[in-house]
mmCIF file of C-alpha atoms in Angstrom:
data_model
loop_
_atom_site.group_PDB
_atom_site.id
_atom_site.type_symbol
_atom_site.label_atom_id
_atom_site.label_comp_id
_atom_site.label_asym_id
_atom_site.label_seq_id
_atom_site.Cartn_x
_atom_site.Cartn_y
_atom_site.Cartn_z
ATOM 1 C CA MET A 30 -9.074 20.177 42.333
ATOM 2 C CA ALA A 31 -6.836 17.109 42.391
ATOM 3 C CA SER A 32 -3.142 17.634 41.752
ATOM 4 C CA ASN A 33 -1.273 15.917 38.935
ATOM 5 C CA ARG A 34 0.309 13.546 41.447
ATOM 6 C CA GLN A 35 -3.110 12.514 42.798
ATOM 7 C CA LEU A 36 -4.378 11.932 39.283
ATOM 8 C CA VAL A 37 -1.450 9.686 38.442
ATOM 9 C CA GLU A 38 -1.632 7.766 41.724
ATOM 10 C CA LYS A 39 -5.231 6.836 40.877
ATOM 11 C CA ALA A 40 -4.038 4.972 37.773
ATOM 12 C CA ASP A 41 -4.092 1.553 39.482
ATOM 13 C CA PHE A 42 -7.183 1.128 41.621
ATOM 14 C CA ALA A 43 -9.915 -1.283 42.627
ATOM 15 C CA ASN A 44 -13.131 -1.734 40.680
ATOM 16 C CA ALA A 45 -15.056 -0.183 43.558
ATOM 17 C CA ASP A 46 -13.355 3.127 42.806
ATOM 18 C CA LEU A 47 -15.308 3.303 39.548
ATOM 19 C CA VAL A 48 -18.623 3.729 41.362
ATOM 20 C CA THR A 49 -18.270 7.483 41.749
ATOM 21 C CA ALA A 50 -15.330 8.400 39.509
ATOM 22 C CA GLY A 51 -12.755 7.063 37.078
ATOM 23 C CA LEU A 52 -14.986 5.813 34.293
ATOM 24 C CA VAL A 53 -14.359 7.190 30.832
ATOM 25 C CA ASN A 54 -17.025 9.823 30.284
ATOM 26 C CA PRO A 55 -19.253 9.718 27.186
ATOM 27 C CA GLU A 56 -17.289 12.472 25.423
ATOM 28 C CA GLN A 57 -13.985 10.648 25.957
ATOM 29 C CA ALA A 58 -15.567 7.369 24.869
ATOM 30 C CA ASN A 59 -16.841 8.931 21.641
ATOM 31 C CA ARG A 60 -13.415 10.382 20.883
ATOM 32 C CA PHE A 61 -11.787 7.024 21.549
ATOM 33 C CA PHE A 62 -14.280 5.284 19.261
ATOM 34 C CA ARG A 63 -13.718 7.779 16.439
ATOM 35 C CA ARG A 64 -9.952 7.496 16.809
ATOM 36 C CA LEU A 65 -10.165 3.704 16.778
ATOM 37 C CA ILE A 66 -12.237 3.649 13.586
ATOM 38 C CA ASN A 67 -9.898 6.201 11.986
ATOM 39 C CA GLU A 68 -6.856 3.943 12.372
ATOM 40 C CA PRO A 69 -5.417 2.620 9.064
ATOM 41 C CA THR A 70 -7.090 -0.782 9.187
ATOM 42 C CA MET A 71 -10.013 -2.434 7.399
ATOM 43 C CA LEU A 72 -12.293 -0.771 9.943
ATOM 44 C CA ARG A 73 -12.154 2.373 7.792
ATOM 45 C CA ASP A 74 -13.831 0.528 4.937
ATOM 46 C CA VAL A 75 -16.764 -0.937 6.855
ATOM 47 C CA ARG A 76 -19.853 0.746 8.198
ATOM 48 C CA ALA A 77 -19.545 1.516 11.903
ATOM 49 C CA VAL A 78 -22.746 1.851 13.928
ATOM 50 C CA GLU A 79 -22.728 3.269 17.447
ATOM 51 C CA MET A 80 -25.243 1.288 19.498
ATOM 52 C CA ASP A 81 -27.021 2.307 22.692
ATOM 53 C CA SER A 82 -28.327 -1.207 23.330
ATOM 54 C CA PRO A 83 -26.949 -4.766 23.012
ATOM 55 C CA THR A 84 -29.016 -5.463 19.868
ATOM 56 C CA ARG A 85 -29.971 -3.385 16.862
ATOM 57 C CA ASN A 86 -31.910 -4.210 13.705
ATOM 58 C CA ILE A 87 -30.984 -2.473 10.456
ATOM 59 C CA ASN A 88 -33.622 -2.639 7.742
ATOM 60 C CA ARG A 89 -32.659 -3.510 4.176
ATOM 61 C CA LEU A 90 -34.679 -2.879 1.021
ATOM 62 C CA GLN A 91 -33.681 -3.744 -2.531
ATOM 63 C CA PHE A 92 -35.052 -4.677 -5.953
ATOM 64 C CA ASN A 93 -33.516 -7.925 -7.182
ATOM 65 C CA LYS A 94 -35.673 -8.269 -10.321
ATOM 66 C CA ARG A 95 -36.698 -6.120 -13.258
ATOM 67 C CA ILE A 96 -39.342 -3.555 -12.333
ATOM 68 C CA LEU A 97 -39.975 -1.917 -15.740
ATOM 69 C CA ARG A 98 -42.661 -3.334 -18.050
ATOM 70 C CA ALA A 99 -44.002 -2.424 -21.479
ATOM 71 C CA GLY A 100 -46.490 0.377 -20.976
ATOM 72 C CA THR A 101 -49.876 1.112 -22.544
ATOM 73 C CA SER A 102 -51.242 4.648 -22.511
ATOM 74 C CA ALA A 103 -53.908 5.250 -19.879
ATOM 75 C CA THR A 104 -53.842 1.593 -18.851
ATOM 76 C CA ALA A 105 -52.833 0.296 -15.463
ATOM 77 C CA LEU A 106 -49.970 -2.150 -15.490
ATOM 78 C CA ASP A 107 -51.927 -5.152 -14.255
ATOM 79 C CA THR A 108 -54.698 -4.599 -16.809
ATOM 80 C CA ALA A 109 -52.184 -4.345 -19.650
ATOM 81 C CA ALA A 110 -50.322 -7.420 -18.438
ATOM 82 C CA ALA A 111 -53.484 -9.481 -18.361
ATOM 83 C CA ALA A 112 -54.341 -8.537 -21.949
ATOM 84 C CA SER A 113 -50.851 -9.084 -23.332
ATOM 85 C CA SER A 114 -49.407 -12.417 -24.379
ATOM 86 C CA THR A 115 -45.922 -10.957 -24.016
ATOM 87 C CA ALA A 116 -46.208 -10.007 -20.355
ATOM 88 C CA PHE A 117 -42.965 -10.145 -18.422
ATOM 89 C CA ASP A 118 -44.239 -12.996 -16.232
ATOM 90 C CA PRO A 119 -47.253 -14.799 -17.754
ATOM 91 C CA SER A 120 -47.785 -16.860 -14.618
ATOM 92 C CA THR A 121 -48.621 -13.705 -12.671
ATOM 93 C CA ALA A 122 -50.216 -11.610 -15.438
ATOM 94 C CA GLY A 123 -53.116 -9.576 -14.110
ATOM 95 C CA GLU A 124 -52.006 -10.027 -10.496
ATOM 96 C CA ALA A 125 -50.533 -7.399 -8.209
ATOM 97 C CA THR A 126 -47.222 -9.245 -8.379
ATOM 98 C CA SER A 127 -46.743 -8.039 -11.965
ATOM 99 C CA ARG A 128 -45.929 -4.695 -10.409
ATOM 100 C CA GLY A 129 -42.498 -4.109 -8.949
ATOM 101 C CA LYS A 130 -42.091 -5.165 -5.342
ATOM 102 C CA PRO A 131 -38.989 -4.624 -3.213
ATOM 103 C CA GLU A 132 -37.510 -7.360 -1.103
ATOM 104 C CA THR A 133 -37.072 -6.497 2.537
ATOM 105 C CA SER A 134 -34.826 -8.010 5.153
ATOM 106 C CA GLN A 135 -33.031 -7.116 8.336
ATOM 107 C CA VAL A 136 -29.448 -7.196 9.499
ATOM 108 C CA VAL A 137 -29.329 -7.974 13.203
ATOM 109 C CA LEU A 138 -26.367 -6.546 15.098
ATOM 110 C CA ASN A 139 -25.518 -8.280 18.370
ATOM 111 C CA THR A 140 -22.800 -6.890 20.585
ATOM 112 C CA THR A 141 -20.248 -8.902 22.517
ATOM 113 C CA GLU A 142 -18.188 -7.579 25.384
ATOM 114 C CA VAL A 143 -14.454 -7.038 25.086
ATOM 115 C CA ILE A 144 -12.177 -5.510 27.675
ATOM 116 C CA ALA A 145 -8.659 -4.105 27.855
ATOM 117 C CA GLU A 146 -6.998 -3.447 31.202
ATOM 118 C CA VAL A 147 -4.004 -1.156 31.585
ATOM 119 C CA ASP A 148 -2.325 -0.802 34.999
ATOM 120 C CA LEU A 149 -0.236 2.338 35.398
ATOM 121 C CA PRO A 150 1.571 2.273 38.769
ATOM 122 C CA TYR A 151 3.136 5.544 39.799
ATOM 123 C CA ASP A 152 6.655 4.096 40.022
ATOM 124 C CA VAL A 153 6.480 3.199 36.316
ATOM 125 C CA ILE A 154 5.491 6.629 35.077
ATOM 126 C CA GLU A 155 7.044 8.952 37.667
ATOM 127 C CA ASP A 156 9.942 9.762 35.339
ATOM 128 C CA ASN A 157 7.782 10.068 32.235
ATOM 129 C CA VAL A 158 8.526 13.296 30.398
ATOM 130 C CA GLU A 159 4.807 13.918 30.027
ATOM 131 C CA LEU A 160 4.057 13.471 33.726
ATOM 132 C CA GLY A 161 3.583 17.146 34.344
ATOM 133 C CA ASN A 162 1.039 17.539 31.576
ATOM 134 C CA ILE A 163 -1.994 15.434 32.417
ATOM 135 C CA GLY A 164 -4.702 16.109 29.866
ATOM 136 C CA GLU A 165 -7.505 14.600 27.843
ATOM 137 C CA MET A 166 -7.238 12.806 24.519
ATOM 138 C CA ARG A 167 -7.288 15.055 21.483
ATOM 139 C CA ASP A 168 -10.151 14.716 19.049
ATOM 140 C CA VAL A 169 -9.555 13.073 15.669
ATOM 141 C CA GLY A 170 -8.161 15.664 13.290
ATOM 142 C CA GLY A 171 -8.451 18.420 15.879
ATOM 143 C CA ALA A 172 -6.267 20.268 18.323
ATOM 144 C CA PRO A 173 -5.174 18.625 21.586
ATOM 145 C CA ALA A 174 -7.711 18.899 24.384
ATOM 146 C CA GLY A 175 -4.906 19.295 26.889
ATOM 147 C CA GLY A 176 -2.495 16.682 25.558
ATOM 148 C CA GLY A 177 -0.253 14.842 27.962
ATOM 149 C CA PHE A 178 0.005 11.378 29.392
ATOM 150 C CA ILE A 179 -3.681 10.379 29.206
ATOM 151 C CA ASP A 180 -3.770 11.402 25.571
ATOM 152 C CA THR A 181 -0.712 9.283 24.818
ATOM 153 C CA VAL A 182 -2.036 6.179 26.567
ATOM 154 C CA LEU A 183 -5.476 6.376 24.959
ATOM 155 C CA GLU A 184 -3.946 7.020 21.547
ATOM 156 C CA LEU A 185 -1.757 3.923 21.817
ATOM 157 C CA MET A 186 -4.693 1.890 23.121
ATOM 158 C CA ALA A 187 -6.789 2.964 20.134
ATOM 159 C CA GLU A 188 -4.034 1.889 17.730
ATOM 160 C CA ARG A 189 -3.725 -1.541 19.328
ATOM 161 C CA ALA A 190 -7.483 -2.009 19.756
ATOM 162 C CA ALA A 191 -8.012 -1.235 16.059
ATOM 163 C CA LEU A 192 -5.618 -4.037 15.107
ATOM 164 C CA ASP A 193 -7.320 -6.418 17.525
ATOM 165 C CA LEU A 194 -10.777 -5.599 16.159
ATOM 166 C CA GLU A 195 -9.507 -6.054 12.616
ATOM 167 C CA GLU A 196 -8.269 -9.510 13.626
ATOM 168 C CA LEU A 197 -11.714 -10.357 15.038
ATOM 169 C CA LEU A 198 -13.370 -8.921 11.925
ATOM 170 C CA LEU A 199 -11.353 -11.264 9.718
ATOM 171 C CA LEU A 200 -10.656 -14.385 11.756
ATOM 172 C CA GLY A 201 -13.535 -14.615 14.232
ATOM 173 C CA ASP A 202 -15.010 -18.125 14.555
ATOM 174 C CA VAL A 203 -17.522 -19.127 17.232
ATOM 175 C CA ASP A 204 -16.426 -22.755 16.892
ATOM 176 C CA LEU A 205 -12.936 -22.073 18.259
ATOM 177 C CA GLY A 206 -14.052 -22.416 21.865
ATOM 178 C CA THR A 207 -11.272 -22.364 24.437
ATOM 179 C CA ALA A 208 -8.605 -22.464 21.713
ATOM 180 C CA ASP A 209 -8.987 -18.673 21.417
ATOM 181 C CA THR A 210 -11.705 -17.133 23.567
ATOM 182 C CA TYR A 211 -11.315 -13.729 21.897
ATOM 183 C CA LEU A 212 -11.780 -14.929 18.305
ATOM 184 C CA ASP A 213 -14.583 -17.183 19.590
ATOM 185 C CA LEU A 214 -16.741 -14.134 20.382
ATOM 186 C CA GLN A 215 -18.218 -13.737 16.877
ATOM 187 C CA ASP A 216 -17.894 -15.139 13.379
ATOM 188 C CA GLY A 217 -15.645 -12.983 11.231
ATOM 189 C CA VAL A 218 -15.871 -12.132 7.552
ATOM 190 C CA LEU A 219 -13.972 -15.202 6.369
ATOM 191 C CA GLU A 220 -16.190 -17.570 8.349
ATOM 192 C CA ILE A 221 -19.382 -15.847 7.174
ATOM 193 C CA VAL A 222 -18.220 -16.036 3.554
ATOM 194 C CA ARG A 223 -17.371 -19.713 3.914
ATOM 195 C CA ASP A 224 -20.878 -20.404 5.212
ATOM 196 C CA GLY A 225 -22.802 -18.610 2.473
ATOM 197 C CA GLY A 226 -20.699 -16.446 0.197
ATOM 198 C CA ASN A 227 -19.692 -16.606 -3.443
ATOM 199 C CA ILE A 228 -16.325 -18.330 -3.246
ATOM 200 C CA ASN A 229 -13.605 -18.747 -5.821
ATOM 201 C CA ASP A 230 -11.037 -21.086 -4.271
ATOM 202 C CA GLU A 231 -7.587 -20.673 -5.810
ATOM 203 C CA VAL A 232 -6.297 -23.610 -3.717
ATOM 204 C CA GLY A 233 -3.257 -21.806 -2.359
ATOM 205 C CA ALA A 234 -2.086 -20.351 -5.672
ATOM 206 C CA LEU A 235 -0.080 -17.144 -5.620
ATOM 207 C CA VAL A 236 -2.066 -14.006 -6.352
ATOM 208 C CA SER A 237 -2.072 -13.096 -10.040
ATOM 209 C CA LYS A 238 -4.245 -11.443 -12.655
ATOM 210 C CA THR A 239 -6.029 -14.784 -13.061
ATOM 211 C CA THR A 240 -6.916 -14.720 -9.370
ATOM 212 C CA PHE A 241 -8.538 -11.310 -9.706
ATOM 213 C CA LYS A 242 -10.323 -12.298 -12.922
ATOM 214 C CA ASN A 243 -11.776 -15.482 -11.459
ATOM 215 C CA GLY A 244 -12.863 -13.697 -8.313
ATOM 216 C CA LYS A 245 -14.616 -10.969 -10.270
ATOM 217 C CA LYS A 246 -16.424 -13.489 -12.486
ATOM 218 C CA THR A 247 -17.671 -15.284 -9.370
ATOM 219 C CA MET A 248 -19.407 -12.180 -8.031
ATOM 220 C CA PRO A 249 -23.140 -11.674 -8.732
ATOM 221 C CA ASP A 250 -23.735 -9.154 -11.525
ATOM 222 C CA GLN A 251 -25.561 -6.722 -9.255
ATOM 223 C CA TYR A 252 -22.319 -6.022 -7.383
ATOM 224 C CA LEU A 253 -20.280 -5.312 -10.511
ATOM 225 C CA ARG A 254 -21.810 -1.948 -11.354
ATOM 226 C CA ASN A 255 -19.292 0.165 -9.467
ATOM 227 C CA ILE A 256 -15.914 -1.352 -10.250
ATOM 228 C CA ASN A 257 -13.968 1.698 -9.085
ATOM 229 C CA SER A 258 -15.207 1.288 -5.510
ATOM 230 C CA MET A 259 -13.968 -2.302 -5.212
ATOM 231 C CA ARG A 260 -11.064 -3.241 -2.968
ATOM 232 C CA HIS A 261 -8.914 -6.359 -2.859
ATOM 233 C CA TYR A 262 -7.605 -7.454 0.524
ATOM 234 C CA ILE A 263 -4.567 -9.699 0.482
ATOM 235 C CA SER A 264 -1.815 -10.632 2.920
ATOM 236 C CA HIS A 265 1.503 -8.800 2.991
ATOM 237 C CA ASP A 266 3.270 -11.812 1.513
ATOM 238 C CA GLN A 267 0.773 -12.060 -1.352
ATOM 239 C CA GLU A 268 1.162 -8.346 -2.036
ATOM 240 C CA THR A 269 4.919 -8.804 -2.288
ATOM 241 C CA GLU A 270 4.487 -11.738 -4.672
ATOM 242 C CA TYR A 271 2.062 -9.780 -6.858
ATOM 243 C CA ARG A 272 4.400 -6.773 -7.041
ATOM 244 C CA ASP A 273 7.182 -9.144 -8.052
ATOM 245 C CA THR A 274 4.962 -10.609 -10.778
ATOM 246 C CA VAL A 275 4.093 -7.157 -12.115
ATOM 247 C CA ALA A 276 7.758 -6.115 -12.057
ATOM 248 C CA ASP A 277 8.754 -9.148 -14.155
ATOM 249 C CA ARG A 278 6.172 -8.708 -16.894
ATOM 250 C CA ALA A 279 7.234 -7.511 -20.336
ATOM 251 C CA THR A 280 5.936 -4.016 -21.001
ATOM 252 C CA GLY A 281 7.597 -3.447 -24.358
#
């Protein structure tokens, strides 16, 4: 078994060393992924899908139109629709389309590669107070799996990686090119919304109750059924301005 010193001295090595050892094992990778998603960023509020291949299709099914019709005892829907002048859709009365039909679609997930490199020369960490306790990263919400220096490094990497992924989630734009090769990897939420979302442009106005009202009225009705689950994401400066506005209001 390798000593602690040998483990630490392997911290900075060539790529060829990864052929037989040194790669993060699947269990460590899963822990790192769970810790990253558990960081206090927007990543907590989005669906995270672990993928075993570069591409994955997620099926979607929904009813966007009314599916209930006036019923007639012992009469099939299409027969009743054909005989009724008050059918829901006269243009399709008597056809199979007078029955409810879900709309199907797919969400295609495409991965892009990101990398973080951390060099840990021995002379940098030789005096680290955790040097003598080399262990594995603790699981999220669980007891340490050995604790120590590796746990600390991976924990800090997960915190920073979560912030970086949140930045890509928000500000990604494939048209940036060489201006920012990281944000150029994929379109983020803001870019996707600009291309095809329901937008209420406040033209730089400070956040206020009118901002929230106008934004809510812009949303399609089908997304307004569960108000309590909604979240508003605003910048730190806008949050400060809104708190100041609320503090100044007359409450009697």
